[in-house]
């Protein structure tokens, strides 16, 4: 599923690195407080951690995962721009708002523009692609160890967990949940790192964090802006790792 900042291109590689560094028997579970479109989470749930927690402050995306896990998601057979606009005005939490707001919008930005308009003569059906993507994700999130929560990362008080964080990038605007306090985030990661194994996806970090893994990734911000960036995994220099 398209989603701004999603890690589907490199999610498998990230998961393999995380498991190698912090295997299931080292911790009491796995937590993603910014799980988004499950670009990394869908790979991490394959490993036998005691619990797999996906959390996000965006209410529609979490409603989608909850319904998909319970096999309660009901999707329209077809999607039009008119229907897309109607769903946009629906009250949250609403799973369909996540499906079309992220999955059928340009660049995966929440309701940034009906992407089917840009299919041109390619013959692509983006709604079919989204439904196929959801079908694949559904098959891997059925384990009883998996739970989803609509919570801010600040609401969590983790202990002895493997935690992967994919927060809004500092230079990025336009996230559906509004502004993000980056200073508070890094300070929280310092505190969490005393009792947890923390890995953070970003492109830059404060001086008391360091990069332990990197990979180039293609990114799209809008119809005209496409570029390649280097994704890093950062850890706190004075944490458990």
PDB file of C-alpha atoms in Angstrom:
ATOM      1  CA  UNK A   1       0.000   0.000   0.000  1.00  0.00           C
ATOM      2  CA  UNK A   2       1.334   3.430  -0.930  1.00  0.00           C
ATOM      3  CA  UNK A   3       2.139   5.601   2.060  1.00  0.00           C
ATOM      4  CA  UNK A   4       4.417   8.597   2.437  1.00  0.00           C
ATOM      5  CA  UNK A   5       7.661   7.411   4.033  1.00  0.00           C
ATOM      6  CA  UNK A   6       6.699   3.747   3.669  1.00  0.00           C
ATOM      7  CA  UNK A   7       9.499   1.191   3.905  1.00  0.00           C
ATOM      8  CA  UNK A   8       8.133  -1.458   1.551  1.00  0.00           C
ATOM      9  CA  UNK A   9      11.217  -1.234  -0.710  1.00  0.00           C
ATOM     10  CA  UNK A  10      13.622  -1.941   2.141  1.00  0.00           C
ATOM     11  CA  UNK A  11      11.399  -3.395   4.869  1.00  0.00           C
ATOM     12  CA  UNK A  12      12.687  -6.937   4.450  1.00  0.00           C
ATOM     13  CA  UNK A  13      16.320  -5.800   4.665  1.00  0.00           C
ATOM     14  CA  UNK A  14      15.583  -3.731   7.788  1.00  0.00           C
ATOM     15  CA  UNK A  15      13.783  -6.628   9.461  1.00  0.00           C
ATOM     16  CA  UNK A  16      16.676  -9.015   8.837  1.00  0.00           C
ATOM     17  CA  UNK A  17      19.102  -6.555  10.384  1.00  0.00           C
ATOM     18  CA  UNK A  18      16.892  -6.001  13.447  1.00  0.00           C
ATOM     19  CA  UNK A  19      16.423  -9.714  14.084  1.00  0.00           C
ATOM     20  CA  UNK A  20      20.143 -10.370  13.692  1.00  0.00           C
ATOM     21  CA  UNK A  21      21.000  -7.707  16.271  1.00  0.00           C
ATOM     22  CA  UNK A  22      18.146  -8.430  18.691  1.00  0.00           C
ATOM     23  CA  UNK A  23      16.727 -11.948  18.296  1.00  0.00           C
ATOM     24  CA  UNK A  24      13.394 -12.917  19.916  1.00  0.00           C
ATOM     25  CA  UNK A  25      14.945 -14.528  22.990  1.00  0.00           C
ATOM     26  CA  UNK A  26      16.662 -11.253  24.006  1.00  0.00           C
ATOM     27  CA  UNK A  27      13.493  -9.220  24.581  1.00  0.00           C
ATOM     28  CA  UNK A  28       9.891  -9.399  25.741  1.00  0.00           C
ATOM     29  CA  UNK A  29       8.462  -8.366  22.378  1.00  0.00           C
ATOM     30  CA  UNK A  30       8.563  -6.108  19.349  1.00  0.00           C
ATOM     31  CA  UNK A  31       7.025  -2.619  19.153  1.00  0.00           C
ATOM     32  CA  UNK A  32       6.524  -0.234  16.235  1.00  0.00           C
ATOM     33  CA  UNK A  33       5.066   3.040  17.532  1.00  0.00           C
ATOM     34  CA  UNK A  34       4.871   4.485  13.978  1.00  0.00           C
ATOM     35  CA  UNK A  35       3.722   1.354  12.146  1.00  0.00           C
ATOM     36  CA  UNK A  36       1.985   3.178   9.269  1.00  0.00           C
ATOM     37  CA  UNK A  37       1.504   0.936   6.246  1.00  0.00           C
ATOM     38  CA  UNK A  38       3.406  -1.970   7.872  1.00  0.00           C
ATOM     39  CA  UNK A  39       6.386  -1.716   5.525  1.00  0.00           C
ATOM     40  CA  UNK A  40       8.660  -3.240   8.173  1.00  0.00           C
ATOM     41  CA  UNK A  41       6.068  -4.700  10.543  1.00  0.00           C
ATOM     42  CA  UNK A  42       4.760  -7.183   7.969  1.00  0.00           C
ATOM     43  CA  UNK A  43       8.227  -8.763   7.864  1.00  0.00           C
ATOM     44  CA  UNK A  44       8.899  -8.624  11.602  1.00  0.00           C
ATOM     45  CA  UNK A  45       5.761 -10.609  12.452  1.00  0.00           C
ATOM     46  CA  UNK A  46       7.306 -13.641  10.747  1.00  0.00           C
ATOM     47  CA  UNK A  47       9.754 -13.944  13.630  1.00  0.00           C
ATOM     48  CA  UNK A  48       8.801 -15.514  16.956  1.00  0.00           C
ATOM     49  CA  UNK A  49       8.755 -12.532  19.293  1.00  0.00           C
ATOM     50  CA  UNK A  50       6.468 -12.947  22.292  1.00  0.00           C
ATOM     51  CA  UNK A  51       4.308 -10.097  21.059  1.00  0.00           C
ATOM     52  CA  UNK A  52       4.172  -7.856  17.988  1.00  0.00           C
ATOM     53  CA  UNK A  53       2.691  -4.424  18.663  1.00  0.00           C
ATOM     54  CA  UNK A  54       1.814  -2.038  15.850  1.00  0.00           C
ATOM     55  CA  UNK A  55       0.806   1.451  16.912  1.00  0.00           C
ATOM     56  CA  UNK A  56       0.155   4.725  15.111  1.00  0.00           C
ATOM     57  CA  UNK A  57      -1.463   8.055  15.921  1.00  0.00           C
ATOM     58  CA  UNK A  58      -3.286   8.026  12.560  1.00  0.00           C
ATOM     59  CA  UNK A  59      -6.728   6.560  13.423  1.00  0.00           C
ATOM     60  CA  UNK A  60      -7.800   5.422   9.959  1.00  0.00           C
ATOM     61  CA  UNK A  61      -4.730   3.299   9.252  1.00  0.00           C
ATOM     62  CA  UNK A  62      -5.055   1.468  12.584  1.00  0.00           C
ATOM     63  CA  UNK A  63      -8.783   0.889  11.990  1.00  0.00           C
ATOM     64  CA  UNK A  64      -7.817  -0.660   8.661  1.00  0.00           C
ATOM     65  CA  UNK A  65      -5.351  -3.099  10.228  1.00  0.00           C
ATOM     66  CA  UNK A  66      -7.762  -4.055  13.000  1.00  0.00           C
ATOM     67  CA  UNK A  67     -10.541  -4.848  10.526  1.00  0.00           C
ATOM     68  CA  UNK A  68      -8.195  -6.662   8.156  1.00  0.00           C
ATOM     69  CA  UNK A  69      -6.832  -8.820  10.965  1.00  0.00           C
ATOM     70  CA  UNK A  70     -10.365  -9.766  12.061  1.00  0.00           C
ATOM     71  CA  UNK A  71     -11.464 -10.331   8.429  1.00  0.00           C
ATOM     72  CA  UNK A  72     -14.054  -7.574   8.848  1.00  0.00           C
ATOM     73  CA  UNK A  73     -12.839  -5.211   6.105  1.00  0.00           C
ATOM     74  CA  UNK A  74     -15.527  -4.550   3.475  1.00  0.00           C
ATOM     75  CA  UNK A  75     -14.262  -2.949   0.265  1.00  0.00           C
ATOM     76  CA  UNK A  76     -16.367  -1.576  -2.620  1.00  0.00           C
ATOM     77  CA  UNK A  77     -15.998  -3.565  -5.839  1.00  0.00           C
ATOM     78  CA  UNK A  78     -14.956  -0.450  -7.749  1.00  0.00           C
ATOM     79  CA  UNK A  79     -13.653   3.005  -6.927  1.00  0.00           C
ATOM     80  CA  UNK A  80     -14.305   6.308  -8.710  1.00  0.00           C
ATOM     81  CA  UNK A  81     -13.097   9.825  -8.039  1.00  0.00           C
ATOM     82  CA  UNK A  82     -16.592  10.727  -6.841  1.00  0.00           C
ATOM     83  CA  UNK A  83     -16.560   7.870  -4.333  1.00  0.00           C
ATOM     84  CA  UNK A  84     -12.973   8.801  -3.347  1.00  0.00           C
ATOM     85  CA  UNK A  85     -14.165  12.342  -2.504  1.00  0.00           C
ATOM     86  CA  UNK A  86     -17.154  11.035  -0.535  1.00  0.00           C
ATOM     87  CA  UNK A  87     -14.911   8.801   1.570  1.00  0.00           C
ATOM     88  CA  UNK A  88     -12.563  11.743   2.152  1.00  0.00           C
ATOM     89  CA  UNK A  89     -15.326  13.581   4.041  1.00  0.00           C
ATOM     90  CA  UNK A  90     -16.245  10.573   6.211  1.00  0.00           C
ATOM     91  CA  UNK A  91     -15.713  10.684   9.963  1.00  0.00           C
ATOM     92  CA  UNK A  92     -12.607   9.006  11.411  1.00  0.00           C
ATOM     93  CA  UNK A  93     -11.676   6.353  12.346  1.00  0.00           C
ATOM     94  CA  UNK A  94     -12.648   4.858   9.009  1.00  0.00           C
ATOM     95  CA  UNK A  95     -10.763   2.027   7.327  1.00  0.00           C
ATOM     96  CA  UNK A  96     -11.810   3.122   3.828  1.00  0.00           C
ATOM     97  CA  UNK A  97     -10.261   6.525   4.448  1.00  0.00           C
ATOM     98  CA  UNK A  98      -6.939   4.755   4.924  1.00  0.00           C
ATOM     99  CA  UNK A  99      -7.427   2.553   1.859  1.00  0.00           C
ATOM    100  CA  UNK A 100      -8.143   5.388  -0.559  1.00  0.00           C
ATOM    101  CA  UNK A 101      -6.608   8.294   1.336  1.00  0.00           C
ATOM    102  CA  UNK A 102      -3.168   6.703   1.248  1.00  0.00           C
ATOM    103  CA  UNK A 103      -3.477   3.920  -1.308  1.00  0.00           C
ATOM    104  CA  UNK A 104      -5.193   5.896  -4.077  1.00  0.00           C
ATOM    105  CA  UNK A 105      -3.509   9.260  -3.583  1.00  0.00           C
ATOM    106  CA  UNK A 106      -0.452  10.493  -5.399  1.00  0.00           C
ATOM    107  CA  UNK A 107       2.810   9.677  -3.641  1.00  0.00           C
ATOM    108  CA  UNK A 108       0.892   7.983  -0.840  1.00  0.00           C
ATOM    109  CA  UNK A 109       0.169  11.366   0.735  1.00  0.00           C
ATOM    110  CA  UNK A 110      -3.158  11.431   2.528  1.00  0.00           C
ATOM    111  CA  UNK A 111      -5.811  12.515  -0.023  1.00  0.00           C
ATOM    112  CA  UNK A 112      -3.234  14.437  -2.083  1.00  0.00           C
ATOM    113  CA  UNK A 113      -5.033  13.759  -5.361  1.00  0.00           C
ATOM    114  CA  UNK A 114      -6.890  10.872  -7.000  1.00  0.00           C
ATOM    115  CA  UNK A 115      -4.027   8.859  -8.482  1.00  0.00           C
ATOM    116  CA  UNK A 116      -6.074   7.010 -11.120  1.00  0.00           C
ATOM    117  CA  UNK A 117      -6.144  10.279 -13.055  1.00  0.00           C
ATOM    118  CA  UNK A 118      -2.457   9.823 -13.705  1.00  0.00           C
ATOM    119  CA  UNK A 119      -2.708   6.267 -15.023  1.00  0.00           C
ATOM    120  CA  UNK A 120      -2.779   7.723 -18.546  1.00  0.00           C
ATOM    121  CA  UNK A 121      -2.623   4.952 -21.158  1.00  0.00           C
ATOM    122  CA  UNK A 122      -0.702   2.545 -18.911  1.00  0.00           C
ATOM    123  CA  UNK A 123      -3.795   0.507 -18.184  1.00  0.00           C
ATOM    124  CA  UNK A 124      -2.941   0.301 -14.477  1.00  0.00           C
ATOM    125  CA  UNK A 125      -5.793  -0.084 -12.025  1.00  0.00           C
ATOM    126  CA  UNK A 126      -4.489   1.327  -8.760  1.00  0.00           C
ATOM    127  CA  UNK A 127      -7.508   0.177  -6.777  1.00  0.00           C
ATOM    128  CA  UNK A 128      -6.901  -3.424  -7.841  1.00  0.00           C
ATOM    129  CA  UNK A 129      -3.255  -3.038  -6.834  1.00  0.00           C
ATOM    130  CA  UNK A 130      -4.256  -1.766  -3.398  1.00  0.00           C
ATOM    131  CA  UNK A 131      -6.701  -4.644  -2.869  1.00  0.00           C
ATOM    132  CA  UNK A 132      -4.046  -7.172  -3.870  1.00  0.00           C
ATOM    133  CA  UNK A 133      -1.576  -5.544  -1.481  1.00  0.00           C
ATOM    134  CA  UNK A 134      -4.076  -5.750   1.386  1.00  0.00           C
ATOM    135  CA  UNK A 135      -4.744  -9.401   0.619  1.00  0.00           C
ATOM    136  CA  UNK A 136      -1.044 -10.179   0.996  1.00  0.00           C
ATOM    137  CA  UNK A 137      -0.766  -8.220   4.244  1.00  0.00           C
ATOM    138  CA  UNK A 138      -3.848  -9.932   5.667  1.00  0.00           C
ATOM    139  CA  UNK A 139      -2.176 -13.316   5.325  1.00  0.00           C
ATOM    140  CA  UNK A 140       0.694 -12.315   7.647  1.00  0.00           C
ATOM    141  CA  UNK A 141      -1.109 -10.414  10.421  1.00  0.00           C
ATOM    142  CA  UNK A 142      -3.326 -13.223  11.727  1.00  0.00           C
ATOM    143  CA  UNK A 143      -1.010 -14.387  14.535  1.00  0.00           C
ATOM    144  CA  UNK A 144      -2.470 -14.037  18.053  1.00  0.00           C
ATOM    145  CA  UNK A 145       0.710 -12.248  19.152  1.00  0.00           C
ATOM    146  CA  UNK A 146      -0.182  -9.259  16.921  1.00  0.00           C
ATOM    147  CA  UNK A 147      -2.034  -6.257  18.362  1.00  0.00           C
ATOM    148  CA  UNK A 148      -2.776  -2.836  16.872  1.00  0.00           C
ATOM    149  CA  UNK A 149      -3.275   0.408  18.809  1.00  0.00           C
ATOM    150  CA  UNK A 150      -4.244   3.957  17.860  1.00  0.00           C
ATOM    151  CA  UNK A 151      -1.913   5.764  20.262  1.00  0.00           C
ATOM    152  CA  UNK A 152       0.783   8.410  20.243  1.00  0.00           C
ATOM    153  CA  UNK A 153       4.290   7.047  20.749  1.00  0.00           C
ATOM    154  CA  UNK A 154       4.406   9.211  23.883  1.00  0.00           C
ATOM    155  CA  UNK A 155       1.716   7.016  25.462  1.00  0.00           C
ATOM    156  CA  UNK A 156       3.997   3.976  25.519  1.00  0.00           C
ATOM    157  CA  UNK A 157       6.208   3.064  28.473  1.00  0.00           C
ATOM    158  CA  UNK A 158       8.166   0.135  26.998  1.00  0.00           C
ATOM    159  CA  UNK A 159      10.515  -2.143  28.923  1.00  0.00           C
ATOM    160  CA  UNK A 160      12.902  -4.716  27.427  1.00  0.00           C
ATOM    161  CA  UNK A 161      11.448  -4.416  23.936  1.00  0.00           C
ATOM    162  CA  UNK A 162      12.918  -4.335  20.448  1.00  0.00           C
ATOM    163  CA  UNK A 163      11.582  -1.070  19.044  1.00  0.00           C
ATOM    164  CA  UNK A 164      11.725   0.176  15.473  1.00  0.00           C
ATOM    165  CA  UNK A 165      10.738   3.814  14.950  1.00  0.00           C
ATOM    166  CA  UNK A 166       9.899   5.378  11.601  1.00  0.00           C
ATOM    167  CA  UNK A 167       8.820   8.902  12.609  1.00  0.00           C
ATOM    168  CA  UNK A 168       7.959  11.740  10.191  1.00  0.00           C
ATOM    169  CA  UNK A 169      11.232  12.944   8.697  1.00  0.00           C
ATOM    170  CA  UNK A 170      12.365  16.309   9.983  1.00  0.00           C
ATOM    171  CA  UNK A 171      12.366  17.911   6.533  1.00  0.00           C
ATOM    172  CA  UNK A 172       8.982  16.474   5.493  1.00  0.00           C
ATOM    173  CA  UNK A 173       5.672  18.337   5.618  1.00  0.00           C
ATOM    174  CA  UNK A 174       2.114  17.323   4.862  1.00  0.00           C
ATOM    175  CA  UNK A 175       1.588  14.401   7.255  1.00  0.00           C
ATOM    176  CA  UNK A 176      -2.050  13.751   8.009  1.00  0.00           C
ATOM    177  CA  UNK A 177      -1.664  14.008  11.775  1.00  0.00           C
ATOM    178  CA  UNK A 178      -0.179  17.510  11.763  1.00  0.00           C
ATOM    179  CA  UNK A 179       3.027  18.849  13.293  1.00  0.00           C
ATOM    180  CA  UNK A 180       5.675  16.716  14.946  1.00  0.00           C
ATOM    181  CA  UNK A 181       8.037  17.736  17.767  1.00  0.00           C
ATOM    182  CA  UNK A 182      11.369  16.268  16.689  1.00  0.00           C
ATOM    183  CA  UNK A 183      13.279  17.448  19.747  1.00  0.00           C
ATOM    184  CA  UNK A 184      10.812  15.705  22.035  1.00  0.00           C
ATOM    185  CA  UNK A 185      11.061  12.570  19.903  1.00  0.00           C
ATOM    186  CA  UNK A 186      14.859  12.310  20.155  1.00  0.00           C
ATOM    187  CA  UNK A 187      14.724  13.010  23.886  1.00  0.00           C
ATOM    188  CA  UNK A 188      12.155  10.223  24.303  1.00  0.00           C
ATOM    189  CA  UNK A 189      14.406   7.853  22.349  1.00  0.00           C
ATOM    190  CA  UNK A 190      17.276   8.645  24.731  1.00  0.00           C
ATOM    191  CA  UNK A 191      15.069   7.670  27.671  1.00  0.00           C
ATOM    192  CA  UNK A 192      13.700   4.544  26.038  1.00  0.00           C
ATOM    193  CA  UNK A 193      17.198   3.392  25.066  1.00  0.00           C
ATOM    194  CA  UNK A 194      18.083   2.819  28.713  1.00  0.00           C
ATOM    195  CA  UNK A 195      15.753  -0.190  28.932  1.00  0.00           C
ATOM    196  CA  UNK A 196      15.024  -1.122  25.301  1.00  0.00           C
ATOM    197  CA  UNK A 197      16.759  -1.806  22.009  1.00  0.00           C
ATOM    198  CA  UNK A 198      15.870   1.162  19.795  1.00  0.00           C
ATOM    199  CA  UNK A 199      16.427   1.556  16.041  1.00  0.00           C
ATOM    200  CA  UNK A 200      15.317   4.747  14.303  1.00  0.00           C
ATOM    201  CA  UNK A 201      14.791   5.340  10.583  1.00  0.00           C
ATOM    202  CA  UNK A 202      15.832   8.834   9.532  1.00  0.00           C
ATOM    203  CA  UNK A 203      18.211  10.685   7.240  1.00  0.00           C
ATOM    204  CA  UNK A 204      19.926  12.699   9.952  1.00  0.00           C
ATOM    205  CA  UNK A 205      20.215  12.574  13.717  1.00  0.00           C
ATOM    206  CA  UNK A 206      21.555  14.436  16.778  1.00  0.00           C
ATOM    207  CA  UNK A 207      25.260  14.065  17.562  1.00  0.00           C
ATOM    208  CA  UNK A 208      24.687  11.548  20.377  1.00  0.00           C
ATOM    209  CA  UNK A 209      23.145   9.034  17.944  1.00  0.00           C
ATOM    210  CA  UNK A 210      24.990   7.050  15.281  1.00  0.00           C
ATOM    211  CA  UNK A 211      24.182   5.243  12.048  1.00  0.00           C
ATOM    212  CA  UNK A 212      24.528   1.452  12.157  1.00  0.00           C
ATOM    213  CA  UNK A 213      22.903   0.620   8.817  1.00  0.00           C
ATOM    214  CA  UNK A 214      22.082   2.472   5.590  1.00  0.00           C
ATOM    215  CA  UNK A 215      20.484   1.841   2.208  1.00  0.00           C
ATOM    216  CA  UNK A 216      19.570   4.016  -0.787  1.00  0.00           C
ATOM    217  CA  UNK A 217      15.848   4.325  -1.486  1.00  0.00           C
ATOM    218  CA  UNK A 218      13.729   5.943  -4.196  1.00  0.00           C
ATOM    219  CA  UNK A 219      11.214   8.478  -2.914  1.00  0.00           C
ATOM    220  CA  UNK A 220       8.305  10.456  -4.381  1.00  0.00           C
ATOM    221  CA  UNK A 221       6.919  13.648  -2.856  1.00  0.00           C
ATOM    222  CA  UNK A 222       4.596  14.860  -5.614  1.00  0.00           C
ATOM    223  CA  UNK A 223       3.913  14.562  -9.346  1.00  0.00           C
ATOM    224  CA  UNK A 224       7.182  16.288 -10.243  1.00  0.00           C
ATOM    225  CA  UNK A 225       9.565  15.533  -7.401  1.00  0.00           C
ATOM    226  CA  UNK A 226      11.207  12.102  -7.371  1.00  0.00           C
ATOM    227  CA  UNK A 227      14.644  11.466  -5.898  1.00  0.00           C
ATOM    228  CA  UNK A 228      16.950   8.952  -4.267  1.00  0.00           C
ATOM    229  CA  UNK A 229      17.824   9.328  -0.602  1.00  0.00           C
ATOM    230  CA  UNK A 230      19.884   7.350   1.889  1.00  0.00           C
ATOM    231  CA  UNK A 231      17.924   5.724   4.684  1.00  0.00           C
ATOM    232  CA  UNK A 232      19.754   5.168   7.966  1.00  0.00           C
ATOM    233  CA  UNK A 233      19.071   3.191  11.094  1.00  0.00           C
ATOM    234  CA  UNK A 234      20.265   5.153  14.100  1.00  0.00           C
ATOM    235  CA  UNK A 235      20.870   4.046  17.669  1.00  0.00           C
ATOM    236  CA  UNK A 236      21.631   6.035  20.804  1.00  0.00           C
ATOM    237  CA  UNK A 237      25.372   5.944  21.547  1.00  0.00           C
ATOM    238  CA  UNK A 238      24.779   5.436  25.262  1.00  0.00           C
ATOM    239  CA  UNK A 239      21.951   2.913  25.033  1.00  0.00           C
ATOM    240  CA  UNK A 240      21.937  -0.872  25.447  1.00  0.00           C
ATOM    241  CA  UNK A 241      23.410  -1.550  22.002  1.00  0.00           C
TER     242      UNK A 241
END
